[in-house]
Amino acid sequence: MKNIVILTGAGISAESGLRTFRAEDGLWEDHPVEEVATPEGFARDPGLVQRFYDERRSGVMAAQPNPAHEALGRLDREFAGELLIVTQNIDDLHERGGANRVLHMHGEALSVWCTACDTRHRWEGTLLDGPPCPSCGQVSMRPDIVWFGEMPYRMNEIFHALSRADLFVSIGTSGAVYPAAGFVQHARENGAHCLELNLEESLGSRMFHETRLGKASELVPAWVGEVLG
Ligand code: OAD
């Protein structure tokens, strides 16, 4: 095995205390998703959306990586082949778990985007109080999050890596949101072995050659141990 692509979702951070999206009530931290995760929602009530992501930012900073993040950090350090960890998560727990080869396709809680001068800045504070952009001085900064209806980041790079992968591993994602939900099909059609690690069967489970059910904090360290021998 020379080339691994990993896709992670909210399930890998659940045991770090960050809530997943598809809870039974269909709400994300008590909000309908179209209120807080669409450009239309932001246009309608910017204060509500800024406050929502201010809370996500402080929640991410308070969370700690769990054994699943740490195992992927170990894989990144010790696996000599090509590796790309594509995450749908906006937290930085992969990085704090020691992984470097990480791509945030849905943006990052600790990054903000100035729509006036198109720069991005690392941000640990709030946006609700309307701070000026450090680059241009305009009050035009929004969360650097890919909302519904917007294009996920670095898709060409991701599909290129999927085309070349000999192993594709999906961890803790429900397979409900495209384009990420379609990665398994692309990897499989291009010859990758496809492995799913998840708490329960997902919408895409039948697309995988193998599904292992359980907690990420147990399944991921065990799988990394197998890969590294
Ligand atoms: P979901 O909340 O849809 O799915 C989380 C998955 O993790 C479910 O399949 C759970 O069974 C599984 N899970 C929960 N706890 C777990 C654990 N301890 N170990 C292993 N698996 C566990 O989250 P995502 O699939 O990440 O997009 O959601 C995808 C996207 O939808 C998000 O990136 C977000 C959201 O709308 C944007 O914000 C653009």
Short mmCIF file of C-alpha atoms and ligand atoms in Angstrom, two decimals:
data_model
loop_
_atom_site.label_atom_id
_atom_site.label_comp_id
_atom_site.label_asym_id
_atom_site.label_seq_id
_atom_site.Cartn_x
_atom_site.Cartn_y
_atom_site.Cartn_z
CA MET A 1 0.00 0.00 0.00
CA LYS A 2 1.48 3.29 -1.14
CA ASN A 3 -1.26 5.82 -1.29
CA ILE A 4 -3.97 6.40 1.32
CA VAL A 5 -6.80 8.94 1.26
CA ILE A 6 -8.83 9.34 4.45
CA LEU A 7 -12.14 11.21 4.72
CA THR A 8 -13.24 12.22 8.21
CA GLY A 9 -16.52 13.62 9.50
CA ALA A 10 -18.08 14.79 12.73
CA GLY A 11 -18.02 11.26 14.21
CA ILE A 12 -14.25 11.39 14.72
CA SER A 13 -14.63 14.44 16.97
CA ALA A 14 -17.74 13.24 18.83
CA GLU A 15 -15.68 11.70 21.63
CA SER A 16 -13.90 15.05 22.01
CA GLY A 17 -17.28 16.48 22.99
CA LEU A 18 -18.13 18.22 19.68
CA ARG A 19 -21.67 17.37 18.61
CA THR A 20 -22.37 15.67 15.28
CA PHE A 21 -24.85 17.19 12.82
CA ARG A 22 -27.49 14.62 12.15
CA ALA A 23 -28.96 14.25 15.60
CA GLU A 24 -32.52 12.99 15.69
CA ASP A 25 -34.03 16.45 16.10
CA GLY A 26 -32.46 17.59 12.81
CA LEU A 27 -31.03 20.70 14.47
CA TRP A 28 -27.43 21.83 14.62
CA GLU A 29 -26.80 23.09 18.16
CA ASP A 30 -30.52 24.01 18.36
CA HIS A 31 -30.68 25.84 15.00
CA PRO A 32 -32.19 24.74 11.68
CA VAL A 33 -29.26 24.36 9.31
CA GLU A 34 -30.59 26.88 6.78
CA GLU A 35 -30.52 29.56 9.49
CA VAL A 36 -26.81 29.22 10.30
CA ALA A 37 -25.18 27.40 7.39
CA THR A 38 -26.32 29.15 4.22
CA PRO A 39 -25.38 32.48 2.58
CA GLU A 40 -29.10 33.40 2.69
CA GLY A 41 -29.22 32.82 6.44
CA PHE A 42 -26.19 35.08 6.88
CA ALA A 43 -27.73 37.84 4.74
CA ARG A 44 -30.96 37.64 6.74
CA ASP A 45 -29.43 37.74 10.21
CA PRO A 46 -25.65 38.28 10.27
CA GLY A 47 -25.58 38.77 14.06
CA LEU A 48 -27.15 35.39 14.72
CA VAL A 49 -24.74 33.64 12.37
CA GLN A 50 -21.66 35.45 13.74
CA ARG A 51 -22.69 34.58 17.29
CA PHE A 52 -23.25 30.95 16.27
CA TYR A 53 -19.73 30.59 14.81
CA ASP A 54 -18.20 32.57 17.70
CA GLU A 55 -19.62 29.79 19.91
CA ARG A 56 -18.30 27.04 17.60
CA ARG A 57 -14.84 28.71 17.65
CA SER A 58 -14.65 28.76 21.45
CA GLY A 59 -16.02 25.19 21.60
CA VAL A 60 -13.29 23.99 19.23
CA MET A 61 -10.60 25.70 21.29
CA ALA A 62 -11.89 24.06 24.47
CA ALA A 63 -11.98 20.54 22.93
CA GLN A 64 -9.05 18.14 22.97
CA PRO A 65 -8.01 15.57 20.37
CA ASN A 66 -9.05 11.99 21.20
CA PRO A 67 -7.20 8.69 20.49
CA ALA A 68 -8.60 8.61 16.92
CA HIS A 69 -7.02 11.98 16.03
CA GLU A 70 -3.81 10.93 17.75
CA ALA A 71 -3.69 7.66 15.81
CA LEU A 72 -3.98 9.56 12.51
CA GLY A 73 -1.19 11.84 13.76
CA ARG A 74 0.94 8.74 14.27
CA LEU A 75 0.02 7.47 10.80
CA ASP A 76 1.06 10.81 9.28
CA ARG A 77 4.44 10.67 11.05
CA GLU A 78 5.22 7.03 10.38
CA PHE A 79 3.59 6.11 7.05
CA ALA A 80 6.18 6.54 4.32
CA GLY A 81 3.74 6.51 1.39
CA GLU A 82 1.42 9.23 0.17
CA LEU A 83 -1.32 10.29 2.55
CA LEU A 84 -4.09 12.86 2.46
CA ILE A 85 -6.55 13.39 5.31
CA VAL A 86 -9.57 15.20 3.88
CA THR A 87 -11.79 16.42 6.67
CA GLN A 88 -15.29 17.84 6.60
CA ASN A 89 -14.72 19.05 10.14
CA ILE A 90 -14.06 22.67 10.94
CA ASP A 91 -12.19 21.87 14.16
CA ASP A 92 -8.37 21.69 14.33
CA LEU A 93 -8.21 18.42 16.25
CA HIS A 94 -6.38 16.56 13.45
CA GLU A 95 -3.60 19.13 13.57
CA ARG A 96 -3.49 19.11 17.37
CA GLY A 97 -3.45 15.30 17.21
CA GLY A 98 -0.20 15.59 15.25
CA ALA A 99 -1.33 15.29 11.61
CA ASN A 100 0.05 17.67 8.98
CA ARG A 101 -1.30 16.30 5.70
CA VAL A 102 -4.80 17.63 6.37
CA LEU A 103 -7.19 19.37 3.97
CA HIS A 104 -10.27 21.18 5.37
CA MET A 105 -12.80 20.93 2.56
CA HIS A 106 -15.56 22.73 4.54
CA GLY A 107 -13.38 25.49 6.01
CA GLU A 108 -12.10 26.08 9.53
CA ALA A 109 -13.62 27.47 12.71
CA LEU A 110 -10.35 29.24 13.56
CA SER A 111 -10.12 31.02 10.22
CA VAL A 112 -12.04 34.07 9.02
CA TRP A 113 -12.48 35.36 5.50
CA CYS A 114 -12.62 39.05 4.55
CA THR A 115 -15.03 39.35 1.65
CA ALA A 116 -13.78 42.91 0.90
CA CYS A 117 -10.12 42.05 0.20
CA ASP A 118 -10.41 38.24 -0.07
CA THR A 119 -7.83 37.48 2.61
CA ARG A 120 -8.04 34.86 5.34
CA HIS A 121 -6.77 35.22 8.88
CA ARG A 122 -6.38 32.88 11.81
CA TRP A 123 -8.94 34.05 14.37
CA GLU A 124 -9.50 33.01 17.96
CA GLY A 125 -11.74 35.85 19.11
CA THR A 126 -15.26 36.90 18.15
CA LEU A 127 -16.73 38.41 14.96
CA LEU A 128 -20.03 39.53 16.48
CA ASP A 129 -18.49 42.80 17.66
CA GLY A 130 -17.47 43.65 14.06
CA PRO A 131 -13.67 43.79 14.16
CA PRO A 132 -11.95 45.39 11.13
CA CYS A 133 -10.00 43.15 8.76
CA PRO A 134 -6.28 43.23 9.71
CA SER A 135 -5.40 43.55 6.00
CA CYS A 136 -7.80 46.18 4.63
CA GLY A 137 -9.53 47.68 7.68
CA GLN A 138 -13.07 46.97 6.38
CA VAL A 139 -15.69 45.40 8.63
CA SER A 140 -16.32 42.57 6.17
CA MET A 141 -15.14 39.42 7.86
CA ARG A 142 -17.27 36.28 7.93
CA PRO A 143 -16.58 32.76 9.16
CA ASP A 144 -14.32 30.84 6.76
CA ILE A 145 -16.87 28.05 6.51
CA VAL A 146 -18.29 26.48 3.37
CA TRP A 147 -22.04 26.87 3.66
CA PHE A 148 -24.72 24.95 1.78
CA GLY A 149 -24.82 26.22 -1.78
CA GLU A 150 -21.09 27.13 -1.74
CA MET A 151 -18.27 25.15 -3.34
CA PRO A 152 -16.11 23.07 -0.99
CA TYR A 153 -12.41 23.92 -1.02
CA ARG A 154 -9.69 22.28 -3.13
CA MET A 155 -11.92 19.81 -4.95
CA ASN A 156 -9.46 19.27 -7.84
CA GLU A 157 -6.74 18.28 -5.44
CA ILE A 158 -9.10 15.91 -3.62
CA PHE A 159 -10.32 14.15 -6.76
CA HIS A 160 -6.76 13.85 -8.05
CA ALA A 161 -5.73 12.15 -4.78
CA LEU A 162 -8.81 9.88 -4.86
CA SER A 163 -7.94 8.79 -8.42
CA ARG A 164 -4.50 7.69 -7.29
CA ALA A 165 -5.44 6.10 -3.95
CA ASP A 166 -5.03 2.38 -3.38
CA LEU A 167 -6.83 2.63 -0.04
CA PHE A 168 -9.73 4.95 0.80
CA VAL A 169 -10.88 5.09 4.42
CA SER A 170 -13.99 6.94 5.58
CA ILE A 171 -14.22 7.67 9.31
CA GLY A 172 -17.23 8.98 11.25
CA THR A 173 -19.29 10.47 8.46
CA SER A 174 -22.93 9.79 7.65
CA GLY A 175 -22.53 10.01 3.87
CA ALA A 176 -25.42 12.48 3.69
CA VAL A 177 -23.65 15.52 2.23
CA TYR A 178 -22.23 15.71 -1.30
CA PRO A 179 -19.65 15.98 -2.79
CA ALA A 180 -17.90 14.18 0.12
CA ALA A 181 -20.50 11.41 0.06
CA GLY A 182 -19.46 10.61 -3.53
CA PHE A 183 -15.73 10.17 -2.77
CA VAL A 184 -16.08 6.45 -2.09
CA GLN A 185 -17.56 5.83 -5.53
CA HIS A 186 -14.80 7.79 -7.25
CA ALA A 187 -12.04 6.02 -5.29
CA ARG A 188 -13.59 2.62 -5.90
CA GLU A 189 -14.01 3.17 -9.64
CA ASN A 190 -10.33 4.09 -9.77
CA GLY A 191 -9.27 0.87 -8.08
CA ALA A 192 -9.00 1.74 -4.37
CA HIS A 193 -9.92 -0.68 -1.63
CA CYS A 194 -12.61 1.12 0.40
CA LEU A 195 -12.91 0.77 4.18
CA GLU A 196 -15.48 2.44 6.41
CA LEU A 197 -15.04 3.01 10.16
CA ASN A 198 -18.25 4.29 11.76
CA LEU A 199 -20.44 3.90 14.81
CA GLU A 200 -23.31 2.58 12.71
CA GLU A 201 -24.07 1.78 9.09
CA SER A 202 -24.14 4.93 6.98
CA LEU A 203 -26.06 5.85 3.83
CA GLY A 204 -23.04 4.85 1.75
CA SER A 205 -22.06 1.64 3.55
CA ARG A 206 -22.89 -0.66 0.64
CA MET A 207 -20.32 1.20 -1.50
CA PHE A 208 -17.46 0.05 0.75
CA HIS A 209 -15.62 -3.26 0.46
CA GLU A 210 -15.52 -3.42 4.26
CA THR A 211 -17.32 -1.65 7.12
CA ARG A 212 -16.19 -1.87 10.74
CA LEU A 213 -18.67 -0.66 13.35
CA GLY A 214 -17.63 0.88 16.65
CA LYS A 215 -16.20 3.99 18.25
CA ALA A 216 -13.58 5.95 16.34
CA SER A 217 -11.40 6.10 19.47
CA GLU A 218 -11.09 2.30 19.31
CA LEU A 219 -11.37 1.48 15.59
CA VAL A 220 -8.92 4.08 14.30
CA PRO A 221 -5.94 3.22 16.57
CA ALA A 222 -6.48 -0.48 15.78
CA TRP A 223 -6.55 0.15 12.03
CA VAL A 224 -3.47 2.41 12.15
CA GLY A 225 -1.68 -0.34 14.05
CA GLU A 226 -2.48 -2.77 11.21
CA VAL A 227 -1.23 -0.37 8.52
CA LEU A 228 2.03 0.36 10.31
CA GLY A 229 2.48 -3.29 11.26
P1 OAD B 1 -23.00 13.63 10.60
O1 OAD B 1 -23.48 14.17 11.91
O2 OAD B 1 -23.94 13.63 9.45
O3 OAD B 1 -22.55 12.11 10.80
C1 OAD B 1 -21.69 11.72 11.84
C2 OAD B 1 -21.45 10.22 11.72
O4 OAD B 1 -20.53 9.86 12.73
C3 OAD B 1 -22.68 9.34 11.89
O5 OAD B 1 -22.72 8.37 10.85
C4 OAD B 1 -22.48 8.69 13.25
O6 OAD B 1 -22.97 7.36 13.29
C5 OAD B 1 -20.97 8.66 13.35
N1 OAD B 1 -20.44 8.69 14.73
C6 OAD B 1 -20.95 9.32 15.81
N2 OAD B 1 -20.18 9.12 16.89
C7 OAD B 1 -19.14 8.34 16.49
C8 OAD B 1 -18.00 7.77 17.13
N3 OAD B 1 -17.75 7.98 18.42
N4 OAD B 1 -17.16 7.02 16.41
C9 OAD B 1 -17.39 6.80 15.08
N5 OAD B 1 -18.43 7.30 14.42
C10 OAD B 1 -19.30 8.06 15.10
O7 OAD B 1 -21.64 14.40 10.26
P2 OAD B 1 -20.85 14.53 8.87
O8 OAD B 1 -21.02 13.29 8.06
O9 OAD B 1 -19.49 14.97 9.21
O10 OAD B 1 -21.15 20.48 6.51
O11 OAD B 1 -21.63 15.71 8.19
C11 OAD B 1 -21.19 16.18 6.95
C12 OAD B 1 -21.41 17.66 6.80
O12 OAD B 1 -22.75 18.00 7.09
C13 OAD B 1 -20.63 18.52 7.76
O13 OAD B 1 -19.29 18.75 7.37
C14 OAD B 1 -21.39 19.81 7.74
C15 OAD B 1 -22.79 19.25 7.81
O14 OAD B 1 -23.76 20.03 7.29
C16 OAD B 1 -21.02 21.82 6.49
O15 OAD B 1 -21.07 22.51 7.51
C17 OAD B 1 -20.79 22.38 5.14
#
